[in-house]
mmCIF file of C-alpha atoms in Angstrom:
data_model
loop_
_atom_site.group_PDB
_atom_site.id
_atom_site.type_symbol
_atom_site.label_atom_id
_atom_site.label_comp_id
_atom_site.label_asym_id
_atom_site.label_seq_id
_atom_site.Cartn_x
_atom_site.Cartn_y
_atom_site.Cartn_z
ATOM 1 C CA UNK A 151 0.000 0.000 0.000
ATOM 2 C CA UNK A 152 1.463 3.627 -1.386
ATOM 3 C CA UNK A 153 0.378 6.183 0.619
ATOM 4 C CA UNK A 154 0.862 9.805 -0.572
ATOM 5 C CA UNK A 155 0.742 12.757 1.673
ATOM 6 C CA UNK A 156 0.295 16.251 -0.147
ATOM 7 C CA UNK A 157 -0.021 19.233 2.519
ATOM 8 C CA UNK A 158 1.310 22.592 3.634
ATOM 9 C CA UNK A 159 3.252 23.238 6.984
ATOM 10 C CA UNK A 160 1.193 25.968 9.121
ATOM 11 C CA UNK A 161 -1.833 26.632 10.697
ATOM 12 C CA UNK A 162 -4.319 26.167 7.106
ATOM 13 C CA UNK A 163 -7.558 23.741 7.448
ATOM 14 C CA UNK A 164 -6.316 20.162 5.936
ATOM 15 C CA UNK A 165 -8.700 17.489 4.495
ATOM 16 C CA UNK A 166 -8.104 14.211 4.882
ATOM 17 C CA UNK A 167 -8.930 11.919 1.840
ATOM 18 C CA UNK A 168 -8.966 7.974 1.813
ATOM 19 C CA UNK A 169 -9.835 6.298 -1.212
ATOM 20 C CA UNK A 170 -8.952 2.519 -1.787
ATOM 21 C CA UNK A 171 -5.099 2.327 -1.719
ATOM 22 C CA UNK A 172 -4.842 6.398 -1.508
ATOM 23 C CA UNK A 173 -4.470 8.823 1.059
ATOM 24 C CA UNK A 174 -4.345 12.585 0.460
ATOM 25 C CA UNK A 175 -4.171 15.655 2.606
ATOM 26 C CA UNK A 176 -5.710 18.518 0.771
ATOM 27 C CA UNK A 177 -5.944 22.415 1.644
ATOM 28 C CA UNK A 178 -8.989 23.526 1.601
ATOM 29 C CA UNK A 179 -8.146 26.857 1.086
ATOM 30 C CA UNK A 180 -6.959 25.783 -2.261
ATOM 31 C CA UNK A 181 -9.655 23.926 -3.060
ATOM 32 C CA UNK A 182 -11.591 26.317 -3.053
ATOM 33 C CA UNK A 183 -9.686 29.208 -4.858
ATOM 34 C CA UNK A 184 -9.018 26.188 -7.757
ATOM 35 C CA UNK A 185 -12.813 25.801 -7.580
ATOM 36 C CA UNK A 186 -13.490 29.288 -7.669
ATOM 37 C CA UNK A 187 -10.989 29.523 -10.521
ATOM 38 C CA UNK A 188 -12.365 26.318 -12.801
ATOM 39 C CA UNK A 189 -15.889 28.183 -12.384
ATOM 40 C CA UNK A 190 -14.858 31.512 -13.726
ATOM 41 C CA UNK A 191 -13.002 30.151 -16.190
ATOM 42 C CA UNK A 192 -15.887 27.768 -17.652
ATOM 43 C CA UNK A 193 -18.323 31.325 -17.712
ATOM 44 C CA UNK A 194 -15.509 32.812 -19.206
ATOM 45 C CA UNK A 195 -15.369 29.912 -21.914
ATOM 46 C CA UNK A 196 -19.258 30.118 -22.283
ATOM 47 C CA UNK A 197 -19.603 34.075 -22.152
ATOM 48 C CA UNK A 198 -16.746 33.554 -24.960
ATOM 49 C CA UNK A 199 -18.891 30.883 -27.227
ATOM 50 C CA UNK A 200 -22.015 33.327 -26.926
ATOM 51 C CA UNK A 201 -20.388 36.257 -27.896
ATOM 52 C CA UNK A 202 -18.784 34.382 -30.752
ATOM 53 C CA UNK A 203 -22.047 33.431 -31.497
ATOM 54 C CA UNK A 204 -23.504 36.500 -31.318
ATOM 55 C CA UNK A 205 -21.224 37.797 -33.647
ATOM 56 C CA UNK A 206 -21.331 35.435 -36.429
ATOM 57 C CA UNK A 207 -25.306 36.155 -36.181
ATOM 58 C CA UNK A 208 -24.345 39.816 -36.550
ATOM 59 C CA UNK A 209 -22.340 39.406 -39.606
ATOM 60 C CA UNK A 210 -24.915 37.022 -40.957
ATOM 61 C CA UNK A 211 -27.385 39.908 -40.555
ATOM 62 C CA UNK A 212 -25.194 42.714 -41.990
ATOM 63 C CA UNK A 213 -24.845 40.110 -45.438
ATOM 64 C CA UNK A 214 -28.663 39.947 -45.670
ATOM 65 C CA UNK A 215 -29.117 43.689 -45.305
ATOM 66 C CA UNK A 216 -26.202 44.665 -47.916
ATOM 67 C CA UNK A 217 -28.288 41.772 -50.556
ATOM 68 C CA UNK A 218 -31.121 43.489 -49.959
ATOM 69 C CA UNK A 219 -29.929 46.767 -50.122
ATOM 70 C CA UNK A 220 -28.242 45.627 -53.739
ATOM 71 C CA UNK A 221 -31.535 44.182 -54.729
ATOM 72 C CA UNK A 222 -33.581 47.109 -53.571
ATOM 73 C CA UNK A 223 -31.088 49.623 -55.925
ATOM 74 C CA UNK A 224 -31.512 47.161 -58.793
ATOM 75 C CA UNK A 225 -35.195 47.514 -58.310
ATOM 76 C CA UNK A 226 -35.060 51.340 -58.194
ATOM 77 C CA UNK A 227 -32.989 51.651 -61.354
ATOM 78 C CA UNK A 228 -35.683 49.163 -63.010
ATOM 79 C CA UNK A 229 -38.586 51.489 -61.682
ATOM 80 C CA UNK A 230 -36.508 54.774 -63.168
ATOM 81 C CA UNK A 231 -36.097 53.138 -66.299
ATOM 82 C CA UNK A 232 -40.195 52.182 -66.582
ATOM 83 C CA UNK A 233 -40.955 55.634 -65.654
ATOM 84 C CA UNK A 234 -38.550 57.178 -68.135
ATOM 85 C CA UNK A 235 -39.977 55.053 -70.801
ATOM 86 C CA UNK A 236 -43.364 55.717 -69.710
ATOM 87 C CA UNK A 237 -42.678 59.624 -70.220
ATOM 88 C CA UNK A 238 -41.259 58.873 -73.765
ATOM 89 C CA UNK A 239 -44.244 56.640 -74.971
ATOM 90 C CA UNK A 240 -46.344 58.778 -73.693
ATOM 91 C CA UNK A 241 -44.521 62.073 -75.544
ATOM 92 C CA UNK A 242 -44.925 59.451 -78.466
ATOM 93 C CA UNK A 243 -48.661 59.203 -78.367
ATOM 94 C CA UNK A 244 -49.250 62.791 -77.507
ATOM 95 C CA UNK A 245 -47.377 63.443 -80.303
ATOM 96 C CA UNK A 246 -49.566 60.802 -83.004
ATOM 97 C CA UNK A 247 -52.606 62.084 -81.234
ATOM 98 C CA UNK A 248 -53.733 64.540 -83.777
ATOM 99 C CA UNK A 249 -56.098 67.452 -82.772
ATOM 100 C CA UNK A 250 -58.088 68.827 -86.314
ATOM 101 C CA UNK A 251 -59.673 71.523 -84.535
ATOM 102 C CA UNK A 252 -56.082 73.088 -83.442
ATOM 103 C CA UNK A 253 -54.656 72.227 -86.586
ATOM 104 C CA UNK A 254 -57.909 73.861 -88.599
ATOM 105 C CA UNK A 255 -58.026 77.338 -86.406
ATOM 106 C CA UNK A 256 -53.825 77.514 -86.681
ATOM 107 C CA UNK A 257 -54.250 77.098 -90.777
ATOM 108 C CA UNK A 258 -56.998 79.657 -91.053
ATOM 109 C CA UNK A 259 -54.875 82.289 -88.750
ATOM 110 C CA UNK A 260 -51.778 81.487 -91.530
ATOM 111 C CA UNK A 261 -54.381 82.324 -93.761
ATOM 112 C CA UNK A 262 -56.146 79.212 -95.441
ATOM 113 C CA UNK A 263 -58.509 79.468 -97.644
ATOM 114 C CA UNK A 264 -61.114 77.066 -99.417
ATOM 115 C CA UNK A 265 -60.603 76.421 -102.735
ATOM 116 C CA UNK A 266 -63.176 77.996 -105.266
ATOM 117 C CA UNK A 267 -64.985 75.852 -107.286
ATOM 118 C CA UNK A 268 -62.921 76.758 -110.496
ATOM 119 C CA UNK A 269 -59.636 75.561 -108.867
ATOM 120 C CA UNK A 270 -61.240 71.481 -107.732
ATOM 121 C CA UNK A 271 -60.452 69.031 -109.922
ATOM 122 C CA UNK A 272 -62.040 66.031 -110.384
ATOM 123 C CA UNK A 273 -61.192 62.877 -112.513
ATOM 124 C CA UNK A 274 -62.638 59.179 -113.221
ATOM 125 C CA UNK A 275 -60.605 56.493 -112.950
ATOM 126 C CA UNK A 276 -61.020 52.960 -114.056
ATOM 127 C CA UNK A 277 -60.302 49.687 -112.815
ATOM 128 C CA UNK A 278 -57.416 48.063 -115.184
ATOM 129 C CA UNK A 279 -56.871 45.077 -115.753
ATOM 130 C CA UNK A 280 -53.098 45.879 -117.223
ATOM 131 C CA UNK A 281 -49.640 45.146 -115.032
ATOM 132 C CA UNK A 282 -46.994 47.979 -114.879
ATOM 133 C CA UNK A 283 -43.569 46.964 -114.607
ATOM 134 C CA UNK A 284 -40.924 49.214 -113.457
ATOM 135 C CA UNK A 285 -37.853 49.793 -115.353
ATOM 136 C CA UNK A 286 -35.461 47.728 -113.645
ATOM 137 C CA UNK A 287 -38.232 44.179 -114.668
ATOM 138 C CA UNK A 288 -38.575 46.131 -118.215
ATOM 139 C CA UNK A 289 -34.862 46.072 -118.615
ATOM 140 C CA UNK A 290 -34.580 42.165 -117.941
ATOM 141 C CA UNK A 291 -37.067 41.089 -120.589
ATOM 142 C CA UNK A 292 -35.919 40.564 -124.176
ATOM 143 C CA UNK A 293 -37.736 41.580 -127.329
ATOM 144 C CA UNK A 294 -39.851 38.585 -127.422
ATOM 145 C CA UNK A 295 -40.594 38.827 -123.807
ATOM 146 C CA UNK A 296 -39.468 36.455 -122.045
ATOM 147 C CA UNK A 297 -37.359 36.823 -119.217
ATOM 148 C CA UNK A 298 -33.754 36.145 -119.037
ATOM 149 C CA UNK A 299 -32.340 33.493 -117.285
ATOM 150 C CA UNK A 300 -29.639 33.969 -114.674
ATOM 151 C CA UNK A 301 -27.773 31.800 -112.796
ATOM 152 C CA UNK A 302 -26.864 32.004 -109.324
ATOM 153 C CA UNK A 303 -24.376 30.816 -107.412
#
C-alpha cells in the first residue's frame, strides 16, 4: 500500500482523503480558490462561445441587409427606367394624337382658304386590268418577252 501525503506546513484547514489504496491531505483553502478559478473560467469559456455566437449572427445579418440593399437599388434603377420610358411613350402618343380643330383654327390664322370651285379638280378612274412593270423588270425582258435566265451561285 502507497500512501501519498500532499499538505502545507502551518496553521491552514487540511482534508483528509482515503480512497482505496490512496491517502491525500488537501488544503482547503486551495480547493476552493481552484474551484473558484475552474468556475470563472468555464463562464468565461461560455460568455466567450455566446459572444462568438452572437457575432457570427451579426455578420450574418449585416450580409442579408447589404443583398437586400443591392436588390432594392436594382429595383429602383428598373422602376426609373419604366418611368422614363413611360414619359417617352407617352410624348410618343401625344405626339400621333392629332387634334383637327387646333390644326384647322392655326391654318386659317396662316391664312387658309377654301378652294373655289374653279380651282377642284375632279377625274374618273377605271379599274385596269393591265400590269406595270418598273424599269429595272422592263430592262430584264428581251424583245420577245421572255425573261432572261440567270444563274446564281
Amino acid at each position: 500500500m502507497r500512501a501519498t501525503m500532499d499538505y502545507m506546513v502551518g496553521n491552514t484547514a487540511i482534508q483528509i482523503r482515503s480512497s482505496k489504496n490512496k491517502i491525500t491531505v488537501i488544503d482547503v483553502r486551495k480547493e476552493k480558490v481552484r474551484k473558484s478559478i475552474l468556475k470563472h473560467l468555464l463562464a468565461a469559456l461560455v460568455i466567450t462561445g455566446l459572444l462568438i455566437l452572437l457575432c457570427f449572427y451579426v455578420v450574418r445579418l449585416e450580409n442579408r441587409k447589404v443583398m437586400l440593399d443591392k436588390s432594392v437599388y436594382a429595383l429602383q434603377s428598373q422602376v426609373d427606367d419604366m418611368i422614363k420610358g413611360n414619359i417617352v411613350l407617352q410624348k410618343e402618343e401625344e405626339s400621333l394624337l392629332v387634334d383637327y380643330d387646333t390644326i384647322y383654327k392655326k391654318a386659317l390664322m396662316m391664312g387658309m382658304k377654301f378652294p373655289k370651285k374653279q380651282q377642284v379638280g375632279t377625274y374618273d378612274m377605271q379599274k385596269s386590268t393591265a400590269v406595270r412593270m418598273s424599269k429595272t423588270q422592263a430592262a430584264e425582258t428581251d424583245s420577245a418577252g421572255k425573261a432572261d435566265k440567270k444563274q446564281y451561285p
